Amino acid sequence: MRRRKIDDIDLKIIEKLRRDGRKKLTEIADELNMTHPSVHERIKKLVDNEIIKIQANFNLSKLRLKAAFVSLRMKDAKEIPKLIEKCSNCSKLLLMGFGSGKYNVFVILIGYTFDELRCAIEKKFSSRNIEEMIVSYGEIIYPTYLPIQFSSSPSEIINEICSKCSFYRSKICKGCGSFLENIKEAVIL
């Protein structure tokens, strides 16, 4: 397969999909004075090369979701991959990254209540490898739509993850299944 760089046409297609991921390819082709198959091929290459992903995102304010912004300083940077693995299946995890400076791990969690978020933080970040942690609670204003991780069957998550959690067993946290069920209750269409 011949390799090429992303060009201005790719960026225009990406921008149109960013604004409306359901936009018809024929409309994009007409707006860019291209053929439908050439737009389709460009999008396919962008997806196949993992440059873009077309997905359903959620309006966090319509779901009334709160956020916890967590900054961590790990004692040993070698422990960061273990922490990432520990958090990767959490339905409350919105964003996780690492960087330099005083704090080397950054996390954003979402939930319906601050107590729910506190439980998730205690569960995920109660490690002797964490030297310092700062937590702020609030709401995400922009962007309006973001991806939320979840399984289509909450009972699977409860069986696999929550049943092992001391916060769930002691009824401090209602569990990830409860979080996912709340999505169905949050907005009336």
PDB file of C-alpha atoms in Angstrom:
ATOM      1  CA  MET A   1       0.000   0.000   0.000  1.00  0.00           C
ATOM      2  CA  ARG A   2       1.344   3.388  -1.008  1.00  0.00           C
ATOM      3  CA  ARG A   3       1.853   5.745   1.928  1.00  0.00           C
ATOM      4  CA  ARG A   4       0.871   9.390   1.817  1.00  0.00           C
ATOM      5  CA  LYS A   5       0.564  12.249   4.240  1.00  0.00           C
ATOM      6  CA  ILE A   6      -2.691  13.787   5.385  1.00  0.00           C
ATOM      7  CA  ASP A   7      -3.489  16.679   3.065  1.00  0.00           C
ATOM      8  CA  ASP A   8      -5.858  19.669   3.094  1.00  0.00           C
ATOM      9  CA  ILE A   9      -8.696  17.626   1.565  1.00  0.00           C
ATOM     10  CA  ASP A  10      -8.397  15.031   4.355  1.00  0.00           C
ATOM     11  CA  LEU A  11      -8.542  17.855   6.911  1.00  0.00           C
ATOM     12  CA  LYS A  12     -11.672  19.307   5.271  1.00  0.00           C
ATOM     13  CA  ILE A  13     -13.344  15.880   5.344  1.00  0.00           C
ATOM     14  CA  ILE A  14     -12.364  15.422   8.996  1.00  0.00           C
ATOM     15  CA  GLU A  15     -13.771  18.854   9.870  1.00  0.00           C
ATOM     16  CA  LYS A  16     -17.094  18.075   8.193  1.00  0.00           C
ATOM     17  CA  LEU A  17     -17.318  14.743  10.040  1.00  0.00           C
ATOM     18  CA  ARG A  18     -16.296  16.423  13.302  1.00  0.00           C
ATOM     19  CA  ARG A  19     -19.235  18.801  12.986  1.00  0.00           C
ATOM     20  CA  ASP A  20     -21.650  16.037  11.919  1.00  0.00           C
ATOM     21  CA  GLY A  21     -20.457  12.430  12.021  1.00  0.00           C
ATOM     22  CA  ARG A  22     -23.645  11.327  10.248  1.00  0.00           C
ATOM     23  CA  LYS A  23     -23.170  13.650   7.295  1.00  0.00           C
ATOM     24  CA  LYS A  24     -23.786  11.815   4.023  1.00  0.00           C
ATOM     25  CA  LEU A  25     -20.696  11.114   1.968  1.00  0.00           C
ATOM     26  CA  THR A  26     -22.477  12.406  -1.128  1.00  0.00           C
ATOM     27  CA  GLU A  27     -23.001  15.763   0.637  1.00  0.00           C
ATOM     28  CA  ILE A  28     -19.320  15.941   1.623  1.00  0.00           C
ATOM     29  CA  ALA A  29     -18.341  15.053  -1.949  1.00  0.00           C
ATOM     30  CA  ASP A  30     -20.603  17.767  -3.394  1.00  0.00           C
ATOM     31  CA  GLU A  31     -19.315  20.393  -0.924  1.00  0.00           C
ATOM     32  CA  LEU A  32     -15.687  19.558  -1.741  1.00  0.00           C
ATOM     33  CA  ASN A  33     -16.288  19.105  -5.490  1.00  0.00           C
ATOM     34  CA  MET A  34     -15.213  15.461  -5.324  1.00  0.00           C
ATOM     35  CA  THR A  35     -16.719  12.100  -6.180  1.00  0.00           C
ATOM     36  CA  HIS A  36     -18.477   9.989  -3.574  1.00  0.00           C
ATOM     37  CA  PRO A  37     -16.043   7.030  -4.018  1.00  0.00           C
ATOM     38  CA  SER A  38     -12.985   9.265  -3.516  1.00  0.00           C
ATOM     39  CA  VAL A  39     -14.429  10.678  -0.256  1.00  0.00           C
ATOM     40  CA  HIS A  40     -15.303   7.145   0.882  1.00  0.00           C
ATOM     41  CA  GLU A  41     -11.764   5.920   0.122  1.00  0.00           C
ATOM     42  CA  ARG A  42     -10.157   8.813   2.011  1.00  0.00           C
ATOM     43  CA  ILE A  43     -12.340   8.208   5.074  1.00  0.00           C
ATOM     44  CA  LYS A  44     -11.609   4.476   4.920  1.00  0.00           C
ATOM     45  CA  LYS A  45      -7.844   5.157   4.901  1.00  0.00           C
ATOM     46  CA  LEU A  46      -8.153   7.593   7.823  1.00  0.00           C
ATOM     47  CA  VAL A  47     -10.106   5.010   9.829  1.00  0.00           C
ATOM     48  CA  ASP A  48      -7.897   2.067   8.806  1.00  0.00           C
ATOM     49  CA  ASN A  49      -4.774   4.012   9.809  1.00  0.00           C
ATOM     50  CA  GLU A  50      -6.424   4.927  13.141  1.00  0.00           C
ATOM     51  CA  ILE A  51      -6.257   8.665  12.461  1.00  0.00           C
ATOM     52  CA  ILE A  52      -9.985   9.076  13.083  1.00  0.00           C
ATOM     53  CA  LYS A  53     -12.754   6.998  14.637  1.00  0.00           C
ATOM     54  CA  ILE A  54     -16.397   7.534  13.900  1.00  0.00           C
ATOM     55  CA  GLN A  55     -18.393   6.918  17.080  1.00  0.00           C
ATOM     56  CA  ALA A  56     -21.376   7.942  19.149  1.00  0.00           C
ATOM     57  CA  ASN A  57     -20.561  10.572  21.773  1.00  0.00           C
ATOM     58  CA  PHE A  58     -22.705  11.681  24.687  1.00  0.00           C
ATOM     59  CA  ASN A  59     -23.875  15.142  25.733  1.00  0.00           C
ATOM     60  CA  LEU A  60     -22.515  15.224  29.300  1.00  0.00           C
ATOM     61  CA  SER A  61     -24.715  18.097  30.477  1.00  0.00           C
ATOM     62  CA  LYS A  62     -27.919  16.409  29.218  1.00  0.00           C
ATOM     63  CA  LEU A  63     -26.903  13.323  31.219  1.00  0.00           C
ATOM     64  CA  ARG A  64     -26.224  15.608  34.228  1.00  0.00           C
ATOM     65  CA  LEU A  65     -22.774  14.120  34.711  1.00  0.00           C
ATOM     66  CA  LYS A  66     -20.291  15.530  37.193  1.00  0.00           C
ATOM     67  CA  ALA A  67     -16.526  15.284  36.788  1.00  0.00           C
ATOM     68  CA  ALA A  68     -13.532  14.636  38.994  1.00  0.00           C
ATOM     69  CA  PHE A  69     -10.240  16.054  37.774  1.00  0.00           C
ATOM     70  CA  VAL A  70      -7.403  14.078  39.323  1.00  0.00           C
ATOM     71  CA  SER A  71      -3.677  14.888  39.182  1.00  0.00           C
ATOM     72  CA  LEU A  72      -1.305  12.238  40.507  1.00  0.00           C
ATOM     73  CA  ARG A  73       2.396  12.133  41.251  1.00  0.00           C
ATOM     74  CA  MET A  74       3.628   8.567  41.073  1.00  0.00           C
ATOM     75  CA  LYS A  75       6.674   7.633  43.147  1.00  0.00           C
ATOM     76  CA  ASP A  76       7.996   5.452  40.349  1.00  0.00           C
ATOM     77  CA  ALA A  77       7.190   6.182  36.692  1.00  0.00           C
ATOM     78  CA  LYS A  78       7.484   2.448  35.992  1.00  0.00           C
ATOM     79  CA  GLU A  79       4.203   2.018  37.889  1.00  0.00           C
ATOM     80  CA  ILE A  80       2.236   4.228  35.455  1.00  0.00           C
ATOM     81  CA  PRO A  81       1.456   1.372  32.979  1.00  0.00           C
ATOM     82  CA  LYS A  82       0.068  -0.713  35.887  1.00  0.00           C
ATOM     83  CA  LEU A  83      -2.174   2.184  36.923  1.00  0.00           C
ATOM     84  CA  ILE A  84      -3.371   2.651  33.334  1.00  0.00           C
ATOM     85  CA  GLU A  85      -4.206  -1.060  33.142  1.00  0.00           C
ATOM     86  CA  LYS A  86      -6.066  -0.879  36.473  1.00  0.00           C
ATOM     87  CA  CYS A  87      -8.226   1.999  35.202  1.00  0.00           C
ATOM     88  CA  SER A  88      -8.724   0.977  31.565  1.00  0.00           C
ATOM     89  CA  ASN A  89     -12.050  -0.867  32.052  1.00  0.00           C
ATOM     90  CA  CYS A  90     -13.668   1.696  34.343  1.00  0.00           C
ATOM     91  CA  SER A  91     -16.926   3.051  32.901  1.00  0.00           C
ATOM     92  CA  LYS A  92     -16.307   6.301  34.798  1.00  0.00           C
ATOM     93  CA  LEU A  93     -12.958   6.955  33.072  1.00  0.00           C
ATOM     94  CA  LEU A  94     -13.273   9.719  30.500  1.00  0.00           C
ATOM     95  CA  LEU A  95      -9.621  10.634  29.972  1.00  0.00           C
ATOM     96  CA  MET A  96      -6.233   9.502  31.224  1.00  0.00           C
ATOM     97  CA  GLY A  97      -2.767  10.655  30.284  1.00  0.00           C
ATOM     98  CA  PHE A  98       0.734  11.142  31.553  1.00  0.00           C
ATOM     99  CA  GLY A  99       3.164  13.991  31.334  1.00  0.00           C
ATOM    100  CA  SER A 100       6.016  15.822  32.975  1.00  0.00           C
ATOM    101  CA  GLY A 101       6.134  18.331  35.783  1.00  0.00           C
ATOM    102  CA  LYS A 102       5.026  17.958  39.378  1.00  0.00           C
ATOM    103  CA  TYR A 103       2.178  15.565  38.494  1.00  0.00           C
ATOM    104  CA  ASN A 104       2.862  12.797  36.021  1.00  0.00           C
ATOM    105  CA  VAL A 105      -0.629  11.277  35.594  1.00  0.00           C
ATOM    106  CA  PHE A 106      -3.836  13.159  34.731  1.00  0.00           C
ATOM    107  CA  VAL A 107      -7.310  11.624  34.936  1.00  0.00           C
ATOM    108  CA  ILE A 108     -10.875  12.794  34.378  1.00  0.00           C
ATOM    109  CA  LEU A 109     -13.662  10.627  35.790  1.00  0.00           C
ATOM    110  CA  ILE A 110     -17.404  11.163  35.300  1.00  0.00           C
ATOM    111  CA  GLY A 111     -20.336  10.164  37.472  1.00  0.00           C
ATOM    112  CA  TYR A 112     -23.755  11.236  38.693  1.00  0.00           C
ATOM    113  CA  THR A 113     -22.739  12.246  42.201  1.00  0.00           C
ATOM    114  CA  PHE A 114     -19.586  13.434  43.901  1.00  0.00           C
ATOM    115  CA  ASP A 115     -19.864  10.472  46.313  1.00  0.00           C
ATOM    116  CA  GLU A 116     -19.837   8.101  43.353  1.00  0.00           C
ATOM    117  CA  LEU A 117     -16.727   9.845  42.025  1.00  0.00           C
ATOM    118  CA  ARG A 118     -15.066   9.766  45.442  1.00  0.00           C
ATOM    119  CA  CYS A 119     -15.601   5.997  45.600  1.00  0.00           C
ATOM    120  CA  ALA A 120     -14.108   5.538  42.148  1.00  0.00           C
ATOM    121  CA  ILE A 121     -11.080   7.636  43.118  1.00  0.00           C
ATOM    122  CA  GLU A 122     -10.573   5.678  46.346  1.00  0.00           C
ATOM    123  CA  LYS A 123     -10.893   2.393  44.478  1.00  0.00           C
ATOM    124  CA  LYS A 124      -8.595   3.260  41.576  1.00  0.00           C
ATOM    125  CA  PHE A 125      -5.983   5.395  43.299  1.00  0.00           C
ATOM    126  CA  SER A 126      -5.427   3.842  46.721  1.00  0.00           C
ATOM    127  CA  SER A 127      -1.869   2.766  46.043  1.00  0.00           C
ATOM    128  CA  ARG A 128       1.374   3.098  47.932  1.00  0.00           C
ATOM    129  CA  ASN A 129       2.935   4.059  44.606  1.00  0.00           C
ATOM    130  CA  ILE A 130       1.035   7.358  44.564  1.00  0.00           C
ATOM    131  CA  GLU A 131       3.055  10.039  46.298  1.00  0.00           C
ATOM    132  CA  GLU A 132       0.589  12.909  45.965  1.00  0.00           C
ATOM    133  CA  MET A 133      -2.909  13.420  44.566  1.00  0.00           C
ATOM    134  CA  ILE A 134      -5.005  16.512  43.941  1.00  0.00           C
ATOM    135  CA  VAL A 135      -8.731  16.168  43.206  1.00  0.00           C
ATOM    136  CA  SER A 136     -11.125  18.846  42.013  1.00  0.00           C
ATOM    137  CA  TYR A 137     -14.810  18.297  41.329  1.00  0.00           C
ATOM    138  CA  GLY A 138     -16.898  20.113  38.755  1.00  0.00           C
ATOM    139  CA  GLU A 139     -18.575  19.810  35.364  1.00  0.00           C
ATOM    140  CA  ILE A 140     -17.227  19.603  31.836  1.00  0.00           C
ATOM    141  CA  ILE A 141     -18.529  22.498  29.762  1.00  0.00           C
ATOM    142  CA  TYR A 142     -16.674  22.010  26.477  1.00  0.00           C
ATOM    143  CA  PRO A 143     -16.683  19.999  24.340  1.00  0.00           C
ATOM    144  CA  THR A 144     -20.345  19.210  24.751  1.00  0.00           C
ATOM    145  CA  TYR A 145     -20.121  15.679  23.341  1.00  0.00           C
ATOM    146  CA  LEU A 146     -17.578  13.118  24.530  1.00  0.00           C
ATOM    147  CA  PRO A 147     -17.202   9.335  24.359  1.00  0.00           C
ATOM    148  CA  ILE A 148     -18.230   7.311  27.392  1.00  0.00           C
ATOM    149  CA  GLN A 149     -16.983   3.762  27.872  1.00  0.00           C
ATOM    150  CA  PHE A 150     -19.660   1.256  28.685  1.00  0.00           C
ATOM    151  CA  SER A 151     -20.760  -2.283  28.028  1.00  0.00           C
ATOM    152  CA  SER A 152     -24.197  -2.888  26.591  1.00  0.00           C
ATOM    153  CA  SER A 153     -24.818  -5.341  29.431  1.00  0.00           C
ATOM    154  CA  PRO A 154     -24.248  -3.715  32.852  1.00  0.00           C
ATOM    155  CA  SER A 155     -24.737  -7.043  34.647  1.00  0.00           C
ATOM    156  CA  GLU A 156     -21.553  -8.276  32.947  1.00  0.00           C
ATOM    157  CA  ILE A 157     -19.607  -5.405  34.524  1.00  0.00           C
ATOM    158  CA  ILE A 158     -21.131  -5.979  37.948  1.00  0.00           C
ATOM    159  CA  ASN A 159     -20.167  -9.645  37.791  1.00  0.00           C
ATOM    160  CA  GLU A 160     -16.637  -8.994  36.503  1.00  0.00           C
ATOM    161  CA  ILE A 161     -15.550  -5.783  38.213  1.00  0.00           C
ATOM    162  CA  CYS A 162     -17.949  -4.547  40.879  1.00  0.00           C
ATOM    163  CA  SER A 163     -18.356  -7.862  42.694  1.00  0.00           C
ATOM    164  CA  LYS A 164     -14.632  -7.696  43.547  1.00  0.00           C
ATOM    165  CA  CYS A 165     -14.834  -4.111  44.801  1.00  0.00           C
ATOM    166  CA  SER A 166     -15.016  -3.455  48.541  1.00  0.00           C
ATOM    167  CA  PHE A 167     -16.925  -0.169  47.972  1.00  0.00           C
ATOM    168  CA  TYR A 168     -19.620  -2.057  46.060  1.00  0.00           C
ATOM    169  CA  ARG A 169     -19.808  -4.892  48.588  1.00  0.00           C
ATOM    170  CA  SER A 170     -20.121  -2.423  51.483  1.00  0.00           C
ATOM    171  CA  LYS A 171     -22.822  -0.457  49.556  1.00  0.00           C
ATOM    172  CA  ILE A 172     -20.816   2.779  49.534  1.00  0.00           C
ATOM    173  CA  CYS A 173     -20.895   2.668  45.727  1.00  0.00           C
ATOM    174  CA  LYS A 174     -23.870   1.459  43.698  1.00  0.00           C
ATOM    175  CA  GLY A 175     -21.502   0.023  41.088  1.00  0.00           C
ATOM    176  CA  CYS A 176     -20.683   0.621  37.462  1.00  0.00           C
ATOM    177  CA  GLY A 177     -23.911  -1.088  36.430  1.00  0.00           C
ATOM    178  CA  SER A 178     -25.859   1.592  38.270  1.00  0.00           C
ATOM    179  CA  PHE A 179     -23.893   4.264  36.426  1.00  0.00           C
ATOM    180  CA  LEU A 180     -24.767   2.665  33.096  1.00  0.00           C
ATOM    181  CA  GLU A 181     -28.420   2.203  34.023  1.00  0.00           C
ATOM    182  CA  ASN A 182     -28.585   5.919  34.915  1.00  0.00           C
ATOM    183  CA  ILE A 183     -27.710   6.785  31.310  1.00  0.00           C
ATOM    184  CA  LYS A 184     -31.047   5.261  30.278  1.00  0.00           C
ATOM    185  CA  GLU A 185     -32.866   7.286  32.966  1.00  0.00           C
ATOM    186  CA  ALA A 186     -31.117  10.626  32.426  1.00  0.00           C
ATOM    187  CA  VAL A 187     -32.814  11.975  29.333  1.00  0.00           C
ATOM    188  CA  ILE A 188     -36.355  11.677  28.076  1.00  0.00           C
ATOM    189  CA  LEU A 189     -36.465  11.702  24.282  1.00  0.00           C
TER     190      LEU A 189
END
